[in-house]
mmCIF file of C-alpha atoms in Angstrom:
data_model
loop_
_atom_site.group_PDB
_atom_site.id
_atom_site.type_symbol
_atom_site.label_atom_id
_atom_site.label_comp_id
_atom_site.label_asym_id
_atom_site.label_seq_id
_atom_site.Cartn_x
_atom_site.Cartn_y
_atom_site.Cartn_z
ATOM 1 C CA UNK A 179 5.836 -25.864 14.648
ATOM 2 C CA UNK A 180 5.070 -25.104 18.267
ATOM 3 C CA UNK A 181 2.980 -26.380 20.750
ATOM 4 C CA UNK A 182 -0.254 -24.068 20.794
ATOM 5 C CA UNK A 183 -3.613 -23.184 22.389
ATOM 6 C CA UNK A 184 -5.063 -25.319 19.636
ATOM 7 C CA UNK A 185 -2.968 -28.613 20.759
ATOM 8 C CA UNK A 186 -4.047 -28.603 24.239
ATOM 9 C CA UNK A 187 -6.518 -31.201 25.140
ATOM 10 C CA UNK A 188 -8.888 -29.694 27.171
ATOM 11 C CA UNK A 189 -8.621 -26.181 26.577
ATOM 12 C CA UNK A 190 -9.306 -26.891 22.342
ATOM 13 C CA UNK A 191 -13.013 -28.409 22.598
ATOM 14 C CA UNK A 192 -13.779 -25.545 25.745
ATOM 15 C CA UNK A 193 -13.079 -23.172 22.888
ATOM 16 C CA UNK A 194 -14.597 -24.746 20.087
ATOM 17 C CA UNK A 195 -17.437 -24.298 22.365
ATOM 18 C CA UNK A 196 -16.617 -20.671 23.549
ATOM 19 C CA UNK A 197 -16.551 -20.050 19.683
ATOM 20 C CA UNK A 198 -19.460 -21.398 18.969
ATOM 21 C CA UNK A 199 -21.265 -19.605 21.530
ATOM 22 C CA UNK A 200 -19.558 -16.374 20.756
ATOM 23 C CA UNK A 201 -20.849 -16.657 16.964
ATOM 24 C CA UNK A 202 -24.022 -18.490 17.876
ATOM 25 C CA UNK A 203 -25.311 -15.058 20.981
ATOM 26 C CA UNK A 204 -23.553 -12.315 18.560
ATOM 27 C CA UNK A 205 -25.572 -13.346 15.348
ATOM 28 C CA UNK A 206 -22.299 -13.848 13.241
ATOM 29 C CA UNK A 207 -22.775 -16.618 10.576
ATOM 30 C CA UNK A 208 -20.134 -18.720 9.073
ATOM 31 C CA UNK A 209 -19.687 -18.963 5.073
ATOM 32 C CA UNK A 210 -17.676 -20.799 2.228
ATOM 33 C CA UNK A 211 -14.432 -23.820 3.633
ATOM 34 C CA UNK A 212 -10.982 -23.919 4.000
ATOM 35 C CA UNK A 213 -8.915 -24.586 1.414
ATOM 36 C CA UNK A 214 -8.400 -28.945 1.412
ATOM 37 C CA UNK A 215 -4.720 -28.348 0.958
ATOM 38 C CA UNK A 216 -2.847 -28.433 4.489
ATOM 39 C CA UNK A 217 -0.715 -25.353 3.756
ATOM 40 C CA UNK A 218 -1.957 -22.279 2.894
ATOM 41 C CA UNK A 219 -1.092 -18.684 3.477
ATOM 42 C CA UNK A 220 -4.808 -17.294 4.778
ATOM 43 C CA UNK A 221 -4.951 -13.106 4.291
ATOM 44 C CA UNK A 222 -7.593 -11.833 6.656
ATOM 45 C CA UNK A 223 -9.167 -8.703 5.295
ATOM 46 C CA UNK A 224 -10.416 -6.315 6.556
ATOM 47 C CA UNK A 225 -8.608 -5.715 9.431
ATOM 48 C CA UNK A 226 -9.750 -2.341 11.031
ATOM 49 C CA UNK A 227 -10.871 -3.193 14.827
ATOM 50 C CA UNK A 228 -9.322 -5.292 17.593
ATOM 51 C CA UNK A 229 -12.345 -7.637 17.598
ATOM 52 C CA UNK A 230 -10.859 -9.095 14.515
ATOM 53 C CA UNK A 231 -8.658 -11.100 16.459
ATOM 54 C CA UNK A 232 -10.923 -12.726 18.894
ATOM 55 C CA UNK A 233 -13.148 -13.317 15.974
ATOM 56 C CA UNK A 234 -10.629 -14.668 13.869
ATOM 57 C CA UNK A 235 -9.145 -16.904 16.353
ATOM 58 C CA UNK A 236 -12.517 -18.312 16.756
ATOM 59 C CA UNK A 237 -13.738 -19.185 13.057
ATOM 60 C CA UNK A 238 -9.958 -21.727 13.357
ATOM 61 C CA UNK A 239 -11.441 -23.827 15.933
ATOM 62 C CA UNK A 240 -15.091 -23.480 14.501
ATOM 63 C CA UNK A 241 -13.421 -24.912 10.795
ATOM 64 C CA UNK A 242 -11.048 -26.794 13.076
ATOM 65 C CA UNK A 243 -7.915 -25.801 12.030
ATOM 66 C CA UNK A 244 -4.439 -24.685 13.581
ATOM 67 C CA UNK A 245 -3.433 -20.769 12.448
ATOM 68 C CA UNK A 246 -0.339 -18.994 12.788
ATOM 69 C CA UNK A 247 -0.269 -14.995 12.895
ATOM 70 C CA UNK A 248 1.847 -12.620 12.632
ATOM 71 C CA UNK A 249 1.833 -9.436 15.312
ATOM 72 C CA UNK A 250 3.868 -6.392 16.241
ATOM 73 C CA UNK A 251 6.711 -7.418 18.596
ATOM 74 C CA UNK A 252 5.234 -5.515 20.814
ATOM 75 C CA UNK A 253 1.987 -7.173 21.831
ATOM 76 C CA UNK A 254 4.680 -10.305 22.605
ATOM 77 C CA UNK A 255 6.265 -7.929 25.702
ATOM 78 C CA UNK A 256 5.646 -8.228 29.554
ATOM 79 C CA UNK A 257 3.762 -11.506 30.482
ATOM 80 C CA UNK A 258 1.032 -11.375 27.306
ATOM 81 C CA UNK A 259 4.006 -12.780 25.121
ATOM 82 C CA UNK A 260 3.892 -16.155 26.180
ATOM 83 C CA UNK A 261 -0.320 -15.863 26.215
ATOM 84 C CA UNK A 262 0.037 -14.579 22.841
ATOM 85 C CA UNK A 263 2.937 -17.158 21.336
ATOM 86 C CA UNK A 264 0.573 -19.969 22.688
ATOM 87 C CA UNK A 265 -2.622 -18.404 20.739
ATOM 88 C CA UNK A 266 -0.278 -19.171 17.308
ATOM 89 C CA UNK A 267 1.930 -15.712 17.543
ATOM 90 C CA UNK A 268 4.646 -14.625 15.697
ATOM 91 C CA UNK A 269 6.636 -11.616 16.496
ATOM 92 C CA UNK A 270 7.216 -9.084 14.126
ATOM 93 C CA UNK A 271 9.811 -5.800 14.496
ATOM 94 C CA UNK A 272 8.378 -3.810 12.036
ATOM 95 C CA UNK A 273 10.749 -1.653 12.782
ATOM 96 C CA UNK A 274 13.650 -3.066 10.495
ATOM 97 C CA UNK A 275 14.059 -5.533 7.901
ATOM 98 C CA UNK A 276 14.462 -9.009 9.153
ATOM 99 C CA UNK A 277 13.738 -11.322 5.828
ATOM 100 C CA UNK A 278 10.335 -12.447 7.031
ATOM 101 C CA UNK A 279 9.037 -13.571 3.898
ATOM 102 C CA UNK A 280 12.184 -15.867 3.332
ATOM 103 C CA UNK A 281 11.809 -17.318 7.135
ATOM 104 C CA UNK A 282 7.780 -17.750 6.504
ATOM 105 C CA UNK A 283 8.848 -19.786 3.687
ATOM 106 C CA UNK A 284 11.292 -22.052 4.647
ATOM 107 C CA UNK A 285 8.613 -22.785 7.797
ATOM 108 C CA UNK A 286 6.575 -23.720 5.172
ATOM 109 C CA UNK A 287 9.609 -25.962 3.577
ATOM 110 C CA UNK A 288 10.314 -27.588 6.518
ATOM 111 C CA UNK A 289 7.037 -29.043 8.070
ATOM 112 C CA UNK A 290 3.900 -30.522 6.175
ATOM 113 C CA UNK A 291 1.484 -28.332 7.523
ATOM 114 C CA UNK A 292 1.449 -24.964 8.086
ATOM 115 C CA UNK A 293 -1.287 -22.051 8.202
ATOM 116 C CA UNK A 294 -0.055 -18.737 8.789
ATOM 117 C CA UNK A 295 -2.517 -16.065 9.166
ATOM 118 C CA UNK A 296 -1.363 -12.572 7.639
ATOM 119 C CA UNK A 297 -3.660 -8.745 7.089
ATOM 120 C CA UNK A 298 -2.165 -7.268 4.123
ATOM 121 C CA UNK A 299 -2.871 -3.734 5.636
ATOM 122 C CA UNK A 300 -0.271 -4.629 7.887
ATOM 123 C CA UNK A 301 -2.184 -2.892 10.806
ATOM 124 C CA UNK A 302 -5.603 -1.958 11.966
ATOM 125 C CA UNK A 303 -4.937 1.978 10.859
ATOM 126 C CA UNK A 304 -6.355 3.118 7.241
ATOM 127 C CA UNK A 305 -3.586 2.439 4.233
ATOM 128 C CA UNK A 306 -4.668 2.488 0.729
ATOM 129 C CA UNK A 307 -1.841 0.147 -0.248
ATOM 130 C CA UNK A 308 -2.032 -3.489 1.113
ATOM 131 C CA UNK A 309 1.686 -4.849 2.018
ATOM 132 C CA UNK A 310 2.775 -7.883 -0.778
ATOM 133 C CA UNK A 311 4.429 -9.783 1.766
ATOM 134 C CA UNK A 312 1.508 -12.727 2.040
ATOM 135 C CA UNK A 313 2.083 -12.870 -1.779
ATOM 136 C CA UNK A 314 5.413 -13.067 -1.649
ATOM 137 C CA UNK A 315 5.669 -16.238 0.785
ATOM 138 C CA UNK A 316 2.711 -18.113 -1.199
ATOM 139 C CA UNK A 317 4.695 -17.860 -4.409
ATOM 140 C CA UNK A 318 7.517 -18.682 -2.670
ATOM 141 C CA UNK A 319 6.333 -21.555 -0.864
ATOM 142 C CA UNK A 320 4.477 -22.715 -3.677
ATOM 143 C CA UNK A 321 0.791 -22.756 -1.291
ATOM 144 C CA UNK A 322 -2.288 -21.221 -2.044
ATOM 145 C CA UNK A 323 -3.896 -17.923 -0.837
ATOM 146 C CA UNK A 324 -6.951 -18.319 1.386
ATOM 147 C CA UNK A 325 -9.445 -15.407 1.149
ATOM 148 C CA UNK A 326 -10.277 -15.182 4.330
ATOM 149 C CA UNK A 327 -12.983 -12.161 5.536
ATOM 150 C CA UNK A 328 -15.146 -10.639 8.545
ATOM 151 C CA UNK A 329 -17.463 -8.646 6.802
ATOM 152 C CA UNK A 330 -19.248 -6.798 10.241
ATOM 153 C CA UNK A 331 -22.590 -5.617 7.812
ATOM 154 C CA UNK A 332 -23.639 -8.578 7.215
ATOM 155 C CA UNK A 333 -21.991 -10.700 10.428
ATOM 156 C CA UNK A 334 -20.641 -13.123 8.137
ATOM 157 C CA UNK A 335 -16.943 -14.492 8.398
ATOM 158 C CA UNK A 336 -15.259 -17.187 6.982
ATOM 159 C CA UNK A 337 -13.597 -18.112 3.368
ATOM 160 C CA UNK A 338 -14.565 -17.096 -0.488
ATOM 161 C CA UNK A 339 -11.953 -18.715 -3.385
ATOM 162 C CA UNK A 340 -8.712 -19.953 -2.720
ATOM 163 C CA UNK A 341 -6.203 -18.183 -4.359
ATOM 164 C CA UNK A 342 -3.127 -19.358 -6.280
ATOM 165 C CA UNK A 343 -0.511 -17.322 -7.300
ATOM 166 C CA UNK A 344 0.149 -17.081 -11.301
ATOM 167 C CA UNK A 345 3.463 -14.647 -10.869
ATOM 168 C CA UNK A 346 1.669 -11.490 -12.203
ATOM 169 C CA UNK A 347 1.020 -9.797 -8.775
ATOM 170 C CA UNK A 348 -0.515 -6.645 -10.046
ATOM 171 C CA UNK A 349 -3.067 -8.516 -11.550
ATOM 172 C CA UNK A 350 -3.822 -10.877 -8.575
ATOM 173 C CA UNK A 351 -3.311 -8.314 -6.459
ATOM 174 C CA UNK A 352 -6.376 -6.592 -8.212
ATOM 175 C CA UNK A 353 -8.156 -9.587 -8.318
ATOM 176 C CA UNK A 354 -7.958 -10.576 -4.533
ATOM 177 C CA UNK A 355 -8.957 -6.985 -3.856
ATOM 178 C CA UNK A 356 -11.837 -7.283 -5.487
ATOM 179 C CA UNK A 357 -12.950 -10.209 -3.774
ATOM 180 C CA UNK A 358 -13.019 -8.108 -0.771
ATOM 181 C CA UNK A 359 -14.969 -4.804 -1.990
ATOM 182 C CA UNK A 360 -17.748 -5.349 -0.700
ATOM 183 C CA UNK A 361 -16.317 -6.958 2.407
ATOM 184 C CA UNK A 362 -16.943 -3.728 5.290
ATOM 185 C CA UNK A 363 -14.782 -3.730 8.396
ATOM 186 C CA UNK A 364 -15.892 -3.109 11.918
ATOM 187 C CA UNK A 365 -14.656 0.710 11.513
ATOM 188 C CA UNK A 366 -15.147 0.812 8.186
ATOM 189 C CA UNK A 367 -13.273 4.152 7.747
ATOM 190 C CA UNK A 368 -10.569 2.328 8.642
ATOM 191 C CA UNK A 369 -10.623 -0.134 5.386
ATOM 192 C CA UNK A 370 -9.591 1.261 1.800
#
């Protein structure tokens, strides 16, 4: 994969520290590990507020590890798309099909390790249906699901159980939910 902000030299430690800081003055607490494997597809639920991002981008360099994420297309426009390619982004046209899942998981195929960072709501708007697309590339890659969460009432982020797919994606579907109701978003109206 690319070159990104969490391969540059100086700029990685800087924000391991900014991180740190920004958990540290903020009162957010980390909780639970990564998964050990070194490709996984991590869901990040709920995802109701821009501050998810910042905060999400900063619990991979405080568990030190590389993320990819998927975006809109159109936060990659103007000059913020290289900014935002270099912070681990991956343009998405929502707009028409473009066989994402089956490009997600022949990245996965082709390299050794791989995080890719997905919501399931698909956007930051309320949706009572989560999109099956992270399930879809797990099962399909053969990796894992990482539960990842910022739960804003209790300023806790970080991972519960790694998930791995058994096929039946009604049933895990239900199950990761479930993992997750108790889990309240920054705008929690927002989070189904």
């Amino acid at each position: 994969m690319r070159f990104t902000v969490y391969d540059t030299p100086v700029v990685r430690p800087l924000c391991v520290g900014l991180s740190w800081c920004l958990f540290k003055l903020t009162g957010w607490t980390l909780k639970g590990a990564p998964p050990k494997e070194r490709k996984f597809v991590l869901i990040a639920v709920p995802h109701t507020s821009n501050w998810d991002f910042p905060l999400t981008i900063g619990l991979a360099f405080l568990f030190g590890f590389k993320i990819f994420w998927m975006g809109k297309a159109s936060l990659f426009r103007g000059p913020a798309g290289p900014i935002m390619k270099w912070l681990g982004g991956i343009p998405i046209d929502r707009s028409k099909a473009n066989n994402v899942v089956e490009q997600v998981v022949e990245a996965f195929n082709q390299t050794d390790e791989l995080v890719v960072t997905i919501p399931p709501e698909g956007t930051r708007s309320r949706v009572d249906q989560w999109k099956t697309g992270f399930y879809h590339i797990a099962s399909g890659a053969g990796v894992p699901i990482a539960l990842g969460f910022l739960d804003y009432a209790t300023k806790t982020g970080g991972f519960g159980p790694t998930f791995y797919p058994s096929g039946d994606i009604d049933k895990d579907i239900a199950e990761i939910r479930q993992f997750y109701a108790d889990k309240i978003g920054k705008h929690s109206d927002r989070y189904a």
